[in-house]
PDB file of C-alpha atoms and ligand atoms in Angstrom:
ATOM      1  CA  UNK A 331     -69.433 -39.742 171.667  1.00  0.00           C
ATOM      2  CA  UNK A 332     -68.439 -39.470 175.299  1.00  0.00           C
ATOM      3  CA  UNK A 333     -66.263 -36.689 176.652  1.00  0.00           C
ATOM      4  CA  UNK A 334     -63.095 -38.747 176.811  1.00  0.00           C
ATOM      5  CA  UNK A 335     -63.320 -39.502 173.137  1.00  0.00           C
ATOM      6  CA  UNK A 336     -63.825 -35.817 172.336  1.00  0.00           C
ATOM      7  CA  UNK A 337     -60.867 -34.904 174.508  1.00  0.00           C
ATOM      8  CA  UNK A 338     -58.706 -37.475 172.736  1.00  0.00           C
ATOM      9  CA  UNK A 339     -59.745 -36.094 169.342  1.00  0.00           C
ATOM     10  CA  UNK A 340     -58.906 -32.623 170.552  1.00  0.00           C
ATOM     11  CA  UNK A 341     -55.478 -33.662 171.760  1.00  0.00           C
ATOM     12  CA  UNK A 342     -54.738 -35.399 168.463  1.00  0.00           C
ATOM     13  CA  UNK A 343     -55.956 -32.395 166.523  1.00  0.00           C
ATOM     14  CA  UNK A 344     -53.493 -29.987 168.047  1.00  0.00           C
ATOM     15  CA  UNK A 345     -49.807 -30.725 168.372  1.00  0.00           C
ATOM     16  CA  UNK A 346     -49.532 -29.202 171.752  1.00  0.00           C
ATOM     17  CA  UNK A 347     -46.239 -27.907 172.974  1.00  0.00           C
ATOM     18  CA  UNK A 348     -46.641 -24.439 174.320  1.00  0.00           C
ATOM     19  CA  UNK A 349     -43.761 -22.067 173.765  1.00  0.00           C
ATOM     20  CA  UNK A 350     -45.065 -19.544 176.295  1.00  0.00           C
ATOM     21  CA  UNK A 351     -45.468 -15.843 175.644  1.00  0.00           C
ATOM     22  CA  UNK A 352     -47.566 -14.383 172.884  1.00  0.00           C
ATOM     23  CA  UNK A 353     -44.774 -13.077 170.674  1.00  0.00           C
ATOM     24  CA  UNK A 354     -42.857 -14.299 167.644  1.00  0.00           C
ATOM     25  CA  UNK A 355     -39.653 -12.470 166.833  1.00  0.00           C
ATOM     26  CA  UNK A 356     -36.468 -13.061 164.908  1.00  0.00           C
ATOM     27  CA  UNK A 357     -35.057 -14.360 168.176  1.00  0.00           C
ATOM     28  CA  UNK A 358     -38.034 -16.515 168.998  1.00  0.00           C
ATOM     29  CA  UNK A 359     -39.409 -18.340 165.976  1.00  0.00           C
ATOM     30  CA  UNK A 360     -42.098 -20.997 166.178  1.00  0.00           C
ATOM     31  CA  UNK A 361     -40.810 -24.443 165.247  1.00  0.00           C
ATOM     32  CA  UNK A 362     -42.895 -27.309 163.940  1.00  0.00           C
ATOM     33  CA  UNK A 363     -45.225 -28.586 166.658  1.00  0.00           C
ATOM     34  CA  UNK A 364     -44.951 -25.523 168.853  1.00  0.00           C
ATOM     35  CA  UNK A 365     -47.732 -23.092 169.699  1.00  0.00           C
ATOM     36  CA  UNK A 366     -47.945 -19.673 171.257  1.00  0.00           C
ATOM     37  CA  UNK A 367     -50.785 -18.404 173.451  1.00  0.00           C
ATOM     38  CA  UNK A 368     -52.328 -14.928 173.769  1.00  0.00           C
ATOM     39  CA  UNK A 369     -51.716 -13.118 177.061  1.00  0.00           C
ATOM     40  CA  UNK A 370     -55.170 -13.892 178.498  1.00  0.00           C
ATOM     41  CA  UNK A 371     -54.986 -17.478 177.161  1.00  0.00           C
ATOM     42  CA  UNK A 372     -58.030 -17.046 174.906  1.00  0.00           C
ATOM     43  CA  UNK A 373     -56.374 -17.873 171.615  1.00  0.00           C
ATOM     44  CA  UNK A 374     -53.564 -20.126 170.484  1.00  0.00           C
ATOM     45  CA  UNK A 375     -51.440 -19.912 167.323  1.00  0.00           C
ATOM     46  CA  UNK A 376     -49.455 -22.763 165.900  1.00  0.00           C
ATOM     47  CA  UNK A 377     -49.230 -25.833 163.710  1.00  0.00           C
ATOM     48  CA  UNK A 378     -52.312 -28.025 163.397  1.00  0.00           C
ATOM     49  CA  UNK A 379     -53.620 -30.930 161.337  1.00  0.00           C
ATOM     50  CA  UNK A 380     -57.327 -30.647 160.441  1.00  0.00           C
ATOM     51  CA  UNK A 381     -59.712 -33.604 160.575  1.00  0.00           C
ATOM     52  CA  UNK A 382     -58.228 -36.732 159.039  1.00  0.00           C
ATOM     53  CA  UNK A 383     -55.863 -34.804 156.792  1.00  0.00           C
ATOM     54  CA  UNK A 384     -52.170 -35.655 156.519  1.00  0.00           C
ATOM     55  CA  UNK A 385     -51.322 -31.996 155.975  1.00  0.00           C
ATOM     56  CA  UNK A 386     -50.251 -29.384 158.467  1.00  0.00           C
ATOM     57  CA  UNK A 387     -51.198 -25.716 158.634  1.00  0.00           C
ATOM     58  CA  UNK A 388     -50.462 -22.617 160.683  1.00  0.00           C
ATOM     59  CA  UNK A 389     -53.639 -21.384 162.314  1.00  0.00           C
ATOM     60  CA  UNK A 390     -55.263 -19.589 165.216  1.00  0.00           C
ATOM     61  CA  UNK A 391     -57.871 -21.332 167.373  1.00  0.00           C
ATOM     62  CA  UNK A 392     -59.778 -20.828 170.620  1.00  0.00           C
ATOM     63  CA  UNK A 393     -57.565 -22.312 173.299  1.00  0.00           C
ATOM     64  CA  UNK A 394     -60.128 -23.459 175.813  1.00  0.00           C
ATOM     65  CA  UNK A 395     -63.010 -24.920 173.840  1.00  0.00           C
ATOM     66  CA  UNK A 396     -63.321 -28.616 173.240  1.00  0.00           C
ATOM     67  CA  UNK A 397     -64.903 -28.353 169.833  1.00  0.00           C
ATOM     68  CA  UNK A 398     -64.034 -30.401 166.832  1.00  0.00           C
ATOM     69  CA  UNK A 399     -63.583 -27.394 164.595  1.00  0.00           C
ATOM     70  CA  UNK A 400     -62.497 -24.328 166.534  1.00  0.00           C
ATOM     71  CA  UNK A 401     -59.910 -22.928 164.107  1.00  0.00           C
ATOM     72  CA  UNK A 402     -60.717 -19.290 163.282  1.00  0.00           C
ATOM     73  CA  UNK A 403     -57.841 -18.387 160.960  1.00  0.00           C
ATOM     74  CA  UNK A 404     -55.450 -20.254 158.651  1.00  0.00           C
ATOM     75  CA  UNK A 405     -52.301 -18.715 157.165  1.00  0.00           C
ATOM     76  CA  UNK A 406     -51.312 -21.181 154.447  1.00  0.00           C
ATOM     77  CA  UNK A 407     -54.802 -22.417 153.627  1.00  0.00           C
ATOM     78  CA  UNK A 408     -53.971 -23.577 150.099  1.00  0.00           C
ATOM     79  CA  UNK A 409     -50.292 -24.352 150.720  1.00  0.00           C
ATOM     80  CA  UNK A 410     -50.263 -27.304 153.110  1.00  0.00           C
ATOM     81  CA  UNK A 411     -47.111 -28.490 154.858  1.00  0.00           C
ATOM     82  CA  UNK A 412     -45.752 -32.004 155.264  1.00  0.00           C
ATOM     83  CA  UNK A 413     -44.759 -33.319 158.622  1.00  0.00           C
ATOM     84  CA  UNK A 414     -41.304 -32.090 159.523  1.00  0.00           C
ATOM     85  CA  UNK A 415     -39.050 -29.152 159.914  1.00  0.00           C
ATOM     86  CA  UNK A 416     -40.772 -25.890 159.279  1.00  0.00           C
ATOM     87  CA  UNK A 417     -40.586 -22.697 161.143  1.00  0.00           C
ATOM     88  CA  UNK A 418     -42.576 -19.475 161.496  1.00  0.00           C
ATOM     89  CA  UNK A 419     -40.185 -16.567 161.883  1.00  0.00           C
ATOM     90  CA  UNK A 420     -39.492 -12.922 161.052  1.00  0.00           C
ATOM     91  CA  UNK A 421     -37.542 -12.341 157.840  1.00  0.00           C
ATOM     92  CA  UNK A 422     -36.986  -9.013 156.054  1.00  0.00           C
ATOM     93  CA  UNK A 423     -39.605  -7.356 158.225  1.00  0.00           C
ATOM     94  CA  UNK A 424     -42.289  -9.939 157.476  1.00  0.00           C
ATOM     95  CA  UNK A 425     -43.779 -12.936 159.228  1.00  0.00           C
ATOM     96  CA  UNK A 426     -42.656 -15.880 157.115  1.00  0.00           C
ATOM     97  CA  UNK A 427     -43.397 -19.608 157.101  1.00  0.00           C
ATOM     98  CA  UNK A 428     -40.315 -21.536 155.975  1.00  0.00           C
ATOM     99  CA  UNK A 429     -40.410 -25.194 154.883  1.00  0.00           C
ATOM    100  CA  UNK A 430     -37.768 -27.852 155.374  1.00  0.00           C
ATOM    101  CA  UNK A 431     -36.061 -26.890 152.128  1.00  0.00           C
ATOM    102  CA  UNK A 432     -35.808 -23.265 153.343  1.00  0.00           C
ATOM    103  CA  UNK A 433     -38.481 -22.273 150.815  1.00  0.00           C
ATOM    104  CA  UNK A 434     -41.046 -19.628 151.729  1.00  0.00           C
ATOM    105  CA  UNK A 435     -44.473 -21.262 151.952  1.00  0.00           C
ATOM    106  CA  UNK A 436     -46.355 -18.184 153.103  1.00  0.00           C
ATOM    107  CA  UNK A 437     -45.554 -14.612 154.133  1.00  0.00           C
ATOM    108  CA  UNK A 438     -47.376 -11.510 155.278  1.00  0.00           C
ATOM    109  CA  UNK A 439     -46.445  -9.116 152.406  1.00  0.00           C
ATOM    110  CA  UNK A 440     -46.306  -6.126 154.733  1.00  0.00           C
ATOM    111  CA  UNK A 441     -44.997  -3.014 153.033  1.00  0.00           C
ATOM    112  CA  UNK A 442     -41.347  -3.387 153.908  1.00  0.00           C
ATOM    113  CA  UNK A 443     -40.701  -0.036 155.527  1.00  0.00           C
ATOM    114  CA  UNK A 444     -38.634  -1.867 158.077  1.00  0.00           C
ATOM    115  CA  UNK A 445     -36.151  -4.459 156.923  1.00  0.00           C
ATOM    116  CA  UNK A 446     -34.274  -5.073 160.146  1.00  0.00           C
ATOM    117  CA  UNK A 447     -35.590  -8.364 161.515  1.00  0.00           C
ATOM    118  CA  UNK A 448     -34.911  -7.306 165.064  1.00  0.00           C
ATOM    119  CA  UNK A 449     -37.237  -4.303 164.870  1.00  0.00           C
ATOM    120  CA  UNK A 450     -40.330  -6.337 163.959  1.00  0.00           C
ATOM    121  CA  UNK A 451     -42.425  -8.624 166.155  1.00  0.00           C
ATOM    122  CA  UNK A 452     -45.686 -10.538 165.765  1.00  0.00           C
ATOM    123  CA  UNK A 453     -48.028 -10.658 168.744  1.00  0.00           C
ATOM    124  CA  UNK A 454     -51.117 -12.842 169.131  1.00  0.00           C
ATOM    125  CA  UNK A 455     -53.602 -10.648 170.933  1.00  0.00           C
ATOM    126  CA  UNK A 456     -56.343 -11.810 173.217  1.00  0.00           C
ATOM    127  CA  UNK A 457     -59.024 -10.880 170.657  1.00  0.00           C
ATOM    128  CA  UNK A 458     -57.515 -13.397 168.216  1.00  0.00           C
ATOM    129  CA  UNK A 459     -55.796 -10.785 166.058  1.00  0.00           C
ATOM    130  CA  UNK A 460     -52.218 -11.563 165.048  1.00  0.00           C
ATOM    131  CA  UNK A 461     -50.428  -8.235 164.724  1.00  0.00           C
ATOM    132  CA  UNK A 462     -47.122  -7.591 163.034  1.00  0.00           C
ATOM    133  CA  UNK A 463     -45.659  -4.335 164.273  1.00  0.00           C
ATOM    134  CA  UNK A 464     -42.447  -2.420 164.533  1.00  0.00           C
ATOM    135  CA  UNK A 465     -40.704  -0.993 167.562  1.00  0.00           C
ATOM    136  CA  UNK A 466     -40.929  -3.831 170.063  1.00  0.00           C
ATOM    137  CA  UNK A 467     -40.109  -1.319 172.783  1.00  0.00           C
ATOM    138  CA  UNK A 468     -42.504   1.427 171.842  1.00  0.00           C
ATOM    139  CA  UNK A 469     -45.821   2.132 173.518  1.00  0.00           C
ATOM    140  CA  UNK A 470     -47.325   3.159 170.174  1.00  0.00           C
ATOM    141  CA  UNK A 471     -46.156   0.496 167.727  1.00  0.00           C
ATOM    142  CA  UNK A 472     -46.763   0.952 164.016  1.00  0.00           C
ATOM    143  CA  UNK A 473     -48.985  -1.857 162.733  1.00  0.00           C
ATOM    144  CA  UNK A 474     -47.506  -3.361 159.554  1.00  0.00           C
ATOM    145  CA  UNK A 475     -49.972  -6.191 159.030  1.00  0.00           C
ATOM    146  CA  UNK A 476     -52.822  -7.836 160.979  1.00  0.00           C
ATOM    147  CA  UNK A 477     -54.654 -11.096 160.500  1.00  0.00           C
ATOM    148  CA  UNK A 478     -58.032  -9.324 161.007  1.00  0.00           C
ATOM    149  CA  UNK A 479     -57.468  -7.762 157.538  1.00  0.00           C
ATOM    150  CA  UNK A 480     -57.130 -11.244 156.008  1.00  0.00           C
ATOM    151  CA  UNK A 481     -59.887 -13.398 157.505  1.00  0.00           C
ATOM    152  CA  UNK A 482     -60.324 -17.041 156.557  1.00  0.00           C
ATOM    153  CA  UNK A 483     -63.919 -18.182 157.144  1.00  0.00           C
ATOM    154  CA  UNK A 484     -64.571 -16.615 160.542  1.00  0.00           C
ATOM    155  CA  UNK A 485     -65.325 -13.051 161.586  1.00  0.00           C
ATOM    156  CA  UNK A 486     -64.236 -12.549 165.188  1.00  0.00           C
ATOM    157  CA  UNK A 487     -65.710  -9.856 167.444  1.00  0.00           C
ATOM    158  CA  UNK A 488     -63.760  -6.641 166.761  1.00  0.00           C
ATOM    159  CA  UNK A 489     -62.792  -7.568 163.202  1.00  0.00           C
ATOM    160  CA  UNK A 490     -64.325  -5.837 160.203  1.00  0.00           C
ATOM    161  CA  UNK A 491     -65.714  -7.107 156.959  1.00  0.00           C
ATOM    162  CA  UNK A 492     -65.377  -4.051 154.767  1.00  0.00           C
ATOM    163  CA  UNK A 493     -64.262  -2.604 151.498  1.00  0.00           C
ATOM    164  CA  UNK A 494     -61.355  -0.206 150.919  1.00  0.00           C
ATOM    165  CA  UNK A 495     -62.762   2.133 148.273  1.00  0.00           C
ATOM    166  CA  UNK A 496     -59.953   4.665 148.442  1.00  0.00           C
ATOM    167  CA  UNK A 497     -56.737   2.660 148.511  1.00  0.00           C
ATOM    168  CA  UNK A 498     -56.893  -0.958 147.422  1.00  0.00           C
ATOM    169  CA  UNK A 499     -60.363  -1.304 145.835  1.00  0.00           C
ATOM    170  CA  UNK A 500     -60.558  -4.569 147.713  1.00  0.00           C
ATOM    171  CA  UNK A 501     -62.385  -5.881 150.713  1.00  0.00           C
ATOM    172  CA  UNK A 502     -62.276  -8.709 153.189  1.00  0.00           C
ATOM    173  CA  UNK A 503     -63.904 -11.920 152.048  1.00  0.00           C
ATOM    174  CA  UNK A 504     -64.877 -14.877 154.207  1.00  0.00           C
ATOM    175  CA  UNK A 505     -64.437 -18.098 152.233  1.00  0.00           C
ATOM    176  CA  UNK A 506     -65.614 -21.482 153.467  1.00  0.00           C
ATOM    177  CA  UNK A 507     -63.209 -24.383 153.893  1.00  0.00           C
ATOM    178  CA  UNK A 508     -63.288 -26.995 151.109  1.00  0.00           C
ATOM    179  CA  UNK A 509     -64.097 -29.648 153.709  1.00  0.00           C
ATOM    180  CA  UNK A 510     -63.582 -30.325 157.416  1.00  0.00           C
ATOM    181  CA  UNK A 511     -60.150 -31.722 156.566  1.00  0.00           C
ATOM    182  CA  UNK A 512     -59.131 -29.110 154.020  1.00  0.00           C
ATOM    183  CA  UNK A 513     -58.991 -25.373 154.772  1.00  0.00           C
ATOM    184  CA  UNK A 514     -58.308 -24.488 151.117  1.00  0.00           C
ATOM    185  CA  UNK A 515     -60.833 -21.968 149.727  1.00  0.00           C
ATOM    186  CA  UNK A 516     -64.183 -23.693 149.181  1.00  0.00           C
ATOM    187  CA  UNK A 517     -67.169 -22.704 147.055  1.00  0.00           C
ATOM    188  CA  UNK A 518     -68.999 -20.311 149.386  1.00  0.00           C
ATOM    189  CA  UNK A 519     -67.921 -16.746 150.122  1.00  0.00           C
ATOM    190  CA  UNK A 520     -69.329 -13.745 151.957  1.00  0.00           C
ATOM    191  CA  UNK A 521     -68.301 -10.181 151.175  1.00  0.00           C
ATOM    192  CA  UNK A 522     -69.483  -6.592 151.079  1.00  0.00           C
ATOM    193  CA  UNK A 523     -70.992  -5.398 147.802  1.00  0.00           C
ATOM    194  CA  UNK A 524     -69.951  -1.719 147.924  1.00  0.00           C
ATOM    195  CA  UNK A 525     -72.148  -0.548 145.053  1.00  0.00           C
ATOM    196  CA  UNK A 526     -75.301  -1.604 146.907  1.00  0.00           C
ATOM    197  CA  UNK A 527     -73.984  -1.306 150.477  1.00  0.00           C
ATOM    198  CA  UNK A 528     -75.000  -4.824 151.407  1.00  0.00           C
ATOM    199  CA  UNK A 529     -73.489  -8.216 152.094  1.00  0.00           C
ATOM    200  CA  UNK A 530     -73.695 -10.965 149.514  1.00  0.00           C
ATOM    201  CA  UNK A 531     -73.016 -14.683 149.604  1.00  0.00           C
ATOM    202  CA  UNK A 532     -71.632 -16.081 146.383  1.00  0.00           C
ATOM    203  CA  UNK A 533     -71.135 -19.549 145.017  1.00  0.00           C
ATOM    204  CA  UNK A 534     -67.828 -20.244 143.266  1.00  0.00           C
ATOM    205  CA  UNK A 535     -66.877 -16.564 143.742  1.00  0.00           C
ATOM    206  CA  UNK A 536     -69.249 -15.405 140.969  1.00  0.00           C
ATOM    207  CA  UNK A 537     -72.841 -16.565 141.292  1.00  0.00           C
ATOM    208  CA  UNK A 538     -74.653 -14.518 143.900  1.00  0.00           C
ATOM    209  CA  UNK A 539     -77.328 -16.543 145.643  1.00  0.00           C
ATOM    210  CA  UNK A 540     -78.068 -14.580 148.792  1.00  0.00           C
ATOM    211  CA  UNK A 541     -77.946 -10.905 149.768  1.00  0.00           C
ATOM    212  CA  UNK A 542     -78.645  -8.912 152.891  1.00  0.00           C
ATOM    213  CA  UNK A 543     -80.730  -5.764 152.955  1.00  0.00           C
ATOM    214  CA  UNK A 544     -78.787  -2.595 152.461  1.00  0.00           C
TER     215      UNK A 544
HETATM  216  C1  NAG B  41     -36.118 -20.638 161.833  1.00  0.00           C
HETATM  217  O1  NAG B  41     -35.660 -20.121 160.601  1.00  0.00           O
HETATM  218  C2  NAG B  41     -34.765 -19.028 160.723  1.00  0.00           C
HETATM  219  C3  NAG B  41     -34.463 -18.530 159.319  1.00  0.00           C
HETATM  220  O2  NAG B  41     -34.063 -19.575 158.484  1.00  0.00           O
HETATM  221  C4  NAG B  41     -33.527 -19.443 161.480  1.00  0.00           C
HETATM  222  O3  NAG B  41     -32.697 -18.329 161.675  1.00  0.00           O
HETATM  223  C5  NAG B  41     -33.924 -20.023 162.826  1.00  0.00           C
HETATM  224  O4  NAG B  41     -32.788 -20.515 163.490  1.00  0.00           O
HETATM  225  C6  NAG B  41     -34.929 -21.145 162.658  1.00  0.00           C
HETATM  226  N1  NAG B  41     -35.367 -21.556 163.974  1.00  0.00           N
HETATM  227  C7  NAG B  41     -35.539 -22.842 164.283  1.00  0.00           C
HETATM  228  C8  NAG B  41     -35.973 -23.094 165.677  1.00  0.00           C
HETATM  229  O5  NAG B  41     -35.366 -23.746 163.484  1.00  0.00           O
HETATM  230  C1  NAG B  42     -32.988 -10.189 169.420  1.00  0.00           C
HETATM  231  O1  NAG B  42     -31.673 -10.395 169.894  1.00  0.00           O
HETATM  232  C2  NAG B  42     -30.785  -9.343 169.543  1.00  0.00           C
HETATM  233  C3  NAG B  42     -29.390  -9.735 169.949  1.00  0.00           C
HETATM  234  O2  NAG B  42     -29.387 -10.520 171.091  1.00  0.00           O
HETATM  235  C4  NAG B  42     -31.277  -8.031 170.223  1.00  0.00           C
HETATM  236  O3  NAG B  42     -30.443  -6.966 169.893  1.00  0.00           O
HETATM  237  C5  NAG B  42     -32.690  -7.711 169.757  1.00  0.00           C
HETATM  238  O4  NAG B  42     -33.205  -6.605 170.441  1.00  0.00           O
HETATM  239  C6  NAG B  42     -33.607  -8.901 169.968  1.00  0.00           C
HETATM  240  N1  NAG B  42     -34.843  -8.602 169.279  1.00  0.00           N
HETATM  241  C7  NAG B  42     -36.021  -8.853 169.788  1.00  0.00           C
HETATM  242  C8  NAG B  42     -37.201  -8.470 168.938  1.00  0.00           C
HETATM  243  O5  NAG B  42     -36.188  -9.355 170.872  1.00  0.00           O
HETATM  244  C1  NAG B  43     -35.464  -2.830 173.172  1.00  0.00           C
HETATM  245  O1  NAG B  43     -35.257  -3.129 174.547  1.00  0.00           O
HETATM  246  C2  NAG B  43     -34.256  -4.107 174.770  1.00  0.00           C
HETATM  247  C3  NAG B  43     -34.237  -4.436 176.244  1.00  0.00           C
HETATM  248  O2  NAG B  43     -34.756  -3.405 177.011  1.00  0.00           O
HETATM  249  C4  NAG B  43     -32.919  -3.542 174.269  1.00  0.00           C
HETATM  250  O3  NAG B  43     -31.903  -4.483 174.467  1.00  0.00           O
HETATM  251  C5  NAG B  43     -33.023  -3.220 172.786  1.00  0.00           C
HETATM  252  O4  NAG B  43     -31.849  -2.639 172.309  1.00  0.00           O
HETATM  253  C6  NAG B  43     -34.187  -2.271 172.525  1.00  0.00           C
HETATM  254  N1  NAG B  43     -34.385  -2.138 171.077  1.00  0.00           N
HETATM  255  C7  NAG B  43     -34.638  -0.963 170.504  1.00  0.00           C
HETATM  256  C8  NAG B  43     -34.832  -0.996 169.030  1.00  0.00           C
HETATM  257  O5  NAG B  43     -34.701   0.073 171.134  1.00  0.00           O
HETATM  258  C1  NAG B  44     -65.913 -22.448 139.346  1.00  0.00           C
HETATM  259  O1  NAG B  44     -65.569 -21.515 138.351  1.00  0.00           O
HETATM  260  C2  NAG B  44     -64.428 -21.855 137.575  1.00  0.00           C
HETATM  261  C3  NAG B  44     -64.178 -20.761 136.580  1.00  0.00           C
HETATM  262  O2  NAG B  44     -64.141 -19.529 137.201  1.00  0.00           O
HETATM  263  C4  NAG B  44     -64.634 -23.168 136.889  1.00  0.00           C
HETATM  264  O3  NAG B  44     -63.453 -23.536 136.200  1.00  0.00           O
HETATM  265  C5  NAG B  44     -64.983 -24.240 137.888  1.00  0.00           C
HETATM  266  O4  NAG B  44     -65.282 -25.448 137.228  1.00  0.00           O
HETATM  267  C6  NAG B  44     -66.170 -23.815 138.738  1.00  0.00           C
HETATM  268  N1  NAG B  44     -66.416 -24.815 139.775  1.00  0.00           N
HETATM  269  C7  NAG B  44     -67.557 -25.473 139.884  1.00  0.00           C
HETATM  270  C8  NAG B  44     -67.642 -26.466 141.002  1.00  0.00           C
HETATM  271  O5  NAG B  44     -68.487 -25.280 139.131  1.00  0.00           O
END
């Protein structure tokens, strides 16, 4: 494949219409086809259509790499969208993906300490972390939710793959895509095995077939 062909694929892959800024708020939702870019222009968040799929997803990808598959995070990985009116916005203190029938396709499930939409913002940071926080004006915002806690199949530098023994008894799990055109959870997963302090790769979420040293 020559470079022009790759570039064309890349342009088809991403519906590019940059909103500017790195923030989503109740006043500035992300409409279908729009994207938002982190302050240093390393990462981009928005609607995309993987491979030869007809479905659309909200994801985060490296902005300046011409790679076929550079998506690092997918919000609605098993709830694809049709073409059309959808919108990523802040509702009841959460980041919410709304479909054309005003149904909620996906949301962040942040503990709703704050219910005023205007006191919550989502910012795509330059490390690829999407952070939902309160107090848009504060220098020490309270983090309500972050995408680094809910990875898809990629661990970015600065993110952790851990296990919360005290609070949730759950950990982060990386799960492969089903195929290049379908980000739904596939058969392979990687997680921390807290009882042996090691990482394991499982097949179909149950059968362990590979483990790291402790
Ligand atoms: C997005 O959805 C919210 C909530 O339904 C609405 O207030 C807002 O106007 C919508 N924005 C766009 C651009 O459609
Ligand atoms: C949104 O707009 C309202 C009214 O114009 C304003 O009071 C509020 O501070 C804005 N919120 C954000 C997060 O920008
Ligand atoms: C945040 O700052 C904007 C503009 O400076 C102001 O209009 C708004 O009321 C402030 N919001 C809060 C919650 O302090
Ligand atoms: C994976 O496990 C589930 C049960 O947990 C089973 O229904 C399914 O058939 C398995 N998938 C494959 C590909 O074996």
